[in-house]
Amino acid sequence: MLDLRERLTAKIGGPVAEAHEPATVAELVALLDRLRSAGRAFKILAGGSNIVAGDAPQQDAIVSLRGLRRFEMLSEFLWRAEAGVPLGEMVARSARRGLTGLECCHGVPGSLGAAVRINAGGKWGTIAGVLREVTLLTPGGEVVRRSVAPGDCVYRKTAWWNDLVLEATLEFAPSDSATTKAKIDAVHEHKKTTQPLAFPSAGCIFRNPSAERPAGRLIDQAGLKGTRVGGALVSPLHANYIVNVGGATGGDFLALMVLVQARVREFHGIELEHEVEVWN
Ligand SMILES: Cc1cc2nc3c(=O)[nH]c(=O)nc-3n(C[C@H](O)[C@H](O)[C@H](O)COP(=O)(O)OP(=O)(O)OC[C@H]3O[C@@H](n4cnc5c(N)ncnc54)[C@H](O)[C@@H]3O)c2cc1C
């Protein structure tokens, strides 16, 4: 039986009674069709780097996208890949070819599809900078390919939030390997010194209420760095990270998240919203 602890980067969560891992998009579409027709609820799992799950057995079927790895070069600069391709693989491959555009996503764990859903990135830019087309499975079961328009991608949100991303087409610009590598090194250096990468985590837990008031600063100002519940700790390095310092349960993470929200509400009068997906 699959255990979410083996699949979530925070190393938390419970057992999964029904798990599927289709090997092709056609298999995925047919599977979801069958689950829908049977009235069976399901959840999509990719790299598991943005999910906090409770410890109880998952009642929904879990559908992993790990098998969807097809990659195609439409031209030297225009690449299409399926949702399950690791984002890091796309970053490394484009850098090796001396292309630029995806350095902003260096160090973002997980899959291309989830990154396209949430418009992943950071202070150097987001994946929207290279995203040209998306192939989506709508909640009604229809497969559609659409161009990306200005305004489709905003801070950690996209126009296809409720769809399933099947594929993405990315367009790079020419550069040279040394320049691209230097940009990646700069991103790497920054992350290494500002993020608690030595411990399992789910990345930033809360959305930034605004660029001027990032969640990490609000949590820090509320005096919460180092606060611990069981094996879950508000990172002393970056307060918007909760890290698993050993044996944390999903319950520890969830309890600490509630505590952080309550203290920030009391201290700042601000309601922090989850950036991570909570599977409870
Ligand atoms: C150490 C660390 C550092 C991080 N740094 C960053 C960062 O710098 N910038 C950043 O943006 N994020 C960052 N993250 C968060 C996370 O890596 C991103 O959100 C990533 O895009 C999640 O990808 P995943 O494949 O792991 O998605 P998962 O965690 O598997 O899924 C996340 C959500 O997306 C849904 N989903 C997954 N695939 C698809 C799909 N194809 N279509 C539709 N929905 C889908 C899932 O159902 C779930 O709701 C970091 C996380 C960690 C652990």
XYZ file of C-alpha atoms and ligand atoms in Angstrom:
333
model
C 0.000 0.000 0.000
C 1.289 3.450 -0.920
C 2.222 5.679 2.013
C 2.173 9.424 1.372
C 5.252 9.838 3.568
C 7.225 8.252 0.746
C 5.822 10.649 -1.846
C 5.571 14.044 -0.084
C 8.780 16.054 0.270
C 7.766 16.958 3.854
C 7.805 13.194 4.676
C 4.378 13.310 6.297
C 0.934 11.879 5.592
C -0.931 8.620 5.780
C -1.647 5.482 3.786
C -3.403 5.456 0.425
C -5.763 2.569 -0.290
C -6.308 3.307 -3.994
C -3.427 4.636 -6.088
C -2.987 4.852 -9.859
C -0.037 5.801 -12.035
C -1.052 6.045 -15.705
C 1.809 5.841 -18.204
C 0.265 7.998 -20.922
C -2.071 10.979 -21.227
C -4.658 8.759 -22.942
C -4.560 6.329 -19.994
C -4.895 9.237 -17.556
C -7.905 10.700 -19.373
C -9.605 7.281 -19.543
C -8.862 6.601 -15.858
C -10.319 9.924 -14.691
C -13.348 9.312 -16.879
C -13.884 5.952 -15.184
C -13.426 7.411 -11.710
C -15.872 10.245 -12.467
C -18.463 7.865 -13.900
C -18.157 5.705 -10.784
C -18.666 8.821 -8.620
C -15.217 8.215 -7.110
C -13.386 11.285 -5.779
C -9.697 11.584 -6.692
C -6.663 13.730 -6.017
C -3.765 14.478 -8.343
C -0.243 13.869 -7.035
C 2.863 14.963 -8.918
C 6.163 15.664 -7.128
C 4.474 16.068 -3.726
C 6.462 19.217 -2.906
C 3.511 21.518 -2.227
C 1.218 19.245 -0.211
C 0.650 18.910 3.532
C -1.383 15.787 4.304
C -2.965 14.578 7.527
C -2.179 11.134 8.921
C -5.553 9.453 8.369
C -5.863 7.061 5.413
C -6.721 8.932 2.203
C -10.319 8.185 1.238
C -9.941 9.511 -2.317
C -8.144 7.679 -5.100
C -4.674 9.156 -5.607
C -3.604 9.597 -9.221
C 0.119 10.063 -9.729
C 1.390 11.926 -12.802
C 4.929 10.583 -12.479
C 4.518 8.376 -15.568
C 3.798 11.282 -17.942
C 7.320 12.004 -19.158
C 7.017 12.603 -22.911
C 9.238 15.413 -24.167
C 9.372 16.880 -27.663
C 11.456 19.640 -29.273
C 9.168 21.447 -31.711
C 12.161 23.572 -32.678
C 15.470 24.514 -31.113
C 13.686 27.076 -28.916
C 10.156 25.692 -28.598
C 9.730 22.624 -26.364
C 6.635 20.680 -25.364
C 6.638 18.325 -22.392
C 4.115 16.348 -20.400
C 3.068 17.298 -16.892
C 5.117 14.669 -15.068
C 8.500 15.783 -16.410
C 10.529 17.069 -13.439
C 10.859 20.849 -13.624
C 14.542 20.576 -12.677
C 15.123 18.430 -15.749
C 13.743 21.223 -17.963
C 15.924 23.818 -16.223
C 19.062 21.690 -16.606
C 18.339 20.674 -20.195
C 17.735 24.275 -21.334
C 20.891 25.439 -19.533
C 22.989 22.721 -21.184
C 21.795 23.915 -24.589
C 22.722 27.509 -23.778
C 19.104 28.693 -23.668
C 17.691 31.224 -21.246
C 14.284 31.756 -19.601
C 13.849 29.084 -16.950
C 16.707 29.922 -14.564
C 14.099 31.491 -12.226
C 12.779 27.987 -11.547
C 16.111 26.521 -10.498
C 15.651 24.800 -7.139
C 11.857 24.548 -7.401
C 11.203 20.861 -6.777
C 8.413 18.920 -8.427
C 6.880 18.607 -11.838
C 6.440 20.826 -14.860
C 2.627 20.456 -14.725
C 2.232 21.615 -11.133
C 4.647 24.506 -11.754
C 2.493 25.576 -14.702
C -0.633 25.327 -12.555
C 0.738 27.533 -9.754
C 2.990 29.781 -11.861
C 6.037 28.678 -9.900
C 9.135 30.819 -9.525
C 10.307 33.587 -7.275
C 12.115 36.886 -7.157
C 13.861 36.203 -10.506
C 10.615 35.612 -12.378
C 8.185 32.781 -12.915
C 7.563 30.018 -15.416
C 5.038 32.315 -17.134
C 8.041 34.034 -18.743
C 8.557 31.055 -21.077
C 5.075 29.525 -21.127
C 3.384 29.739 -24.541
C 0.698 27.013 -24.614
C -0.988 24.670 -22.196
C -2.889 21.464 -22.850
C -5.585 21.035 -20.233
C -8.102 18.456 -19.116
C -11.155 20.420 -17.998
C -13.267 19.323 -15.018
C -15.848 18.217 -17.612
C -13.342 15.773 -19.138
C -12.526 17.760 -22.302
C -8.929 18.059 -23.579
C -8.146 21.579 -24.850
C -4.948 23.254 -25.983
C -4.806 27.018 -25.579
C -2.297 29.821 -25.966
C -1.198 31.689 -22.885
C -2.484 35.279 -22.824
C -1.274 38.234 -20.762
C -2.976 38.112 -17.387
C -3.390 34.302 -17.382
C -0.579 33.904 -14.842
C -0.394 35.984 -11.676
C 1.229 35.459 -8.262
C 0.900 31.710 -7.549
C -2.325 31.436 -9.552
C -3.338 30.848 -13.161
C -6.424 30.988 -15.352
C -6.395 27.134 -15.494
C -6.359 26.642 -11.715
C -9.260 24.165 -11.767
C -8.074 22.225 -14.821
C -5.509 19.467 -14.975
C -2.379 20.496 -16.852
C -1.470 17.688 -19.269
C 1.330 19.366 -21.248
C 3.077 22.700 -21.551
C 4.893 24.384 -24.408
C 7.823 26.561 -23.411
C 9.734 29.025 -25.562
C 13.338 29.821 -24.684
C 15.616 32.570 -25.952
C 19.176 32.025 -27.178
C 22.024 32.703 -24.772
C 25.127 30.710 -23.946
C 25.706 28.006 -21.368
C 28.107 30.084 -19.267
C 25.671 33.009 -18.899
C 22.755 30.710 -18.094
C 24.874 28.768 -15.618
C 25.939 32.007 -13.909
C 22.263 32.971 -13.437
C 21.492 29.523 -12.048
C 24.446 29.763 -9.668
C 23.167 33.129 -8.389
C 19.700 31.663 -7.744
C 21.297 28.628 -6.075
C 23.512 30.740 -3.831
C 20.546 32.856 -2.684
C 18.376 29.808 -1.938
C 21.154 27.991 -0.114
C 21.570 30.862 2.321
C 17.916 31.856 2.784
C 15.976 28.563 2.694
C 16.174 25.594 5.083
C 17.026 23.035 2.427
C 18.643 20.534 4.808
C 15.277 19.436 6.246
C 12.195 17.948 4.594
C 9.493 20.555 3.963
C 6.660 21.511 1.632
C 8.255 24.840 0.700
C 6.488 28.068 1.678
C 3.381 27.250 3.658
C 1.437 30.516 3.266
C 0.801 32.896 0.373
C 2.321 36.352 0.718
C -0.546 38.751 1.538
C 1.326 41.316 -0.615
C 4.816 41.831 -2.000
C 5.421 44.441 0.724
C 4.242 42.105 3.490
C 5.645 38.644 2.767
C 4.241 35.897 4.985
C 7.708 34.977 6.298
C 8.271 38.476 7.658
C 4.819 38.589 9.307
C 5.457 35.210 10.977
C 8.910 36.317 12.112
C 7.558 39.603 13.525
C 4.955 37.614 15.469
C 7.872 35.900 17.232
C 7.225 32.465 15.788
C 10.614 31.400 14.435
C 11.666 28.211 16.217
C 8.112 27.384 17.404
C 7.676 23.629 17.463
C 4.862 21.098 17.526
C 6.176 17.532 17.733
C 8.659 17.127 14.887
C 7.420 20.207 12.992
C 9.340 23.456 13.431
C 8.904 27.004 12.109
C 12.286 27.388 10.458
C 14.622 29.826 12.209
C 16.104 30.561 8.764
C 12.899 31.336 6.839
C 9.725 31.659 8.887
C 7.381 30.717 6.040
C 8.903 27.219 6.000
C 7.795 24.513 8.386
C 10.457 21.836 8.483
C 10.334 18.230 9.574
C 13.149 18.007 12.089
C 12.524 14.325 12.721
C 9.458 12.124 12.919
C 6.917 14.893 12.288
C 3.391 13.759 11.535
C 0.903 15.440 9.251
C -0.954 16.331 12.453
C 2.135 18.166 13.783
C 2.352 20.227 10.581
C -1.364 21.031 10.550
C -1.422 21.993 14.244
C 1.591 24.272 13.783
C -0.013 25.885 10.736
C -3.172 26.662 12.754
C -1.037 28.073 15.581
C 0.913 30.311 13.169
C -2.298 31.594 11.574
C -3.796 32.370 15.014
C -0.702 34.273 16.220
C -0.355 36.259 12.996
C -4.072 37.120 13.189
C -3.618 38.334 16.798
C -0.375 40.194 16.109
C -1.049 41.749 12.686
C -4.808 41.314 12.149
C -3.981 39.474 8.913
C -5.419 36.120 7.854
C -2.708 34.006 6.233
C -3.907 31.785 3.396
C -2.333 28.439 2.520
C 0.017 28.282 -0.432
C 0.370 24.535 0.085
C -2.494 22.180 -0.682
C -3.887 20.579 2.456
C -5.013 16.972 2.087
C -6.959 16.077 5.181
C 12.382 23.077 -0.660
C 11.271 23.648 -1.508
C 11.481 24.815 -2.210
C 10.465 25.370 -2.996
N 10.711 26.530 -3.669
C 9.744 27.046 -4.451
C 9.996 28.244 -5.171
O 11.085 28.833 -5.137
N 8.998 28.733 -5.953
C 7.777 28.103 -6.057
O 6.903 28.583 -6.800
N 7.507 26.975 -5.359
C 8.445 26.438 -4.572
N 8.188 25.289 -3.862
C 6.843 24.696 -3.895
C 6.647 23.564 -4.929
O 7.889 23.000 -5.291
C 5.941 24.070 -6.187
O 4.632 24.515 -5.875
C 5.828 22.975 -7.256
O 5.341 23.549 -8.446
C 4.921 21.808 -6.860
O 5.137 20.758 -7.815
P 4.799 19.253 -7.484
O 4.928 18.491 -8.753
O 5.597 18.766 -6.341
O 3.239 19.355 -7.104
P 2.451 18.520 -5.994
O 2.935 18.908 -4.649
O 2.426 17.089 -6.317
O 0.996 19.124 -6.199
C 0.661 20.428 -5.785
C -0.787 20.731 -6.171
O -0.889 20.804 -7.584
C -1.809 19.824 -8.081
N -1.235 19.335 -9.320
C -0.106 18.611 -9.488
N 0.139 18.416 -10.790
C -0.861 19.019 -11.457
C -1.181 19.169 -12.840
N -0.426 18.646 -13.800
N -2.310 19.864 -13.169
C -3.099 20.392 -12.205
N -2.851 20.287 -10.897
C -1.747 19.606 -10.531
C -1.914 18.785 -6.981
O -3.164 18.129 -7.020
C -1.771 19.627 -5.738
O -2.999 20.235 -5.450
C 9.192 24.721 -3.067
C 8.999 23.521 -2.359
C 10.025 22.986 -1.595
C 9.790 21.689 -0.868
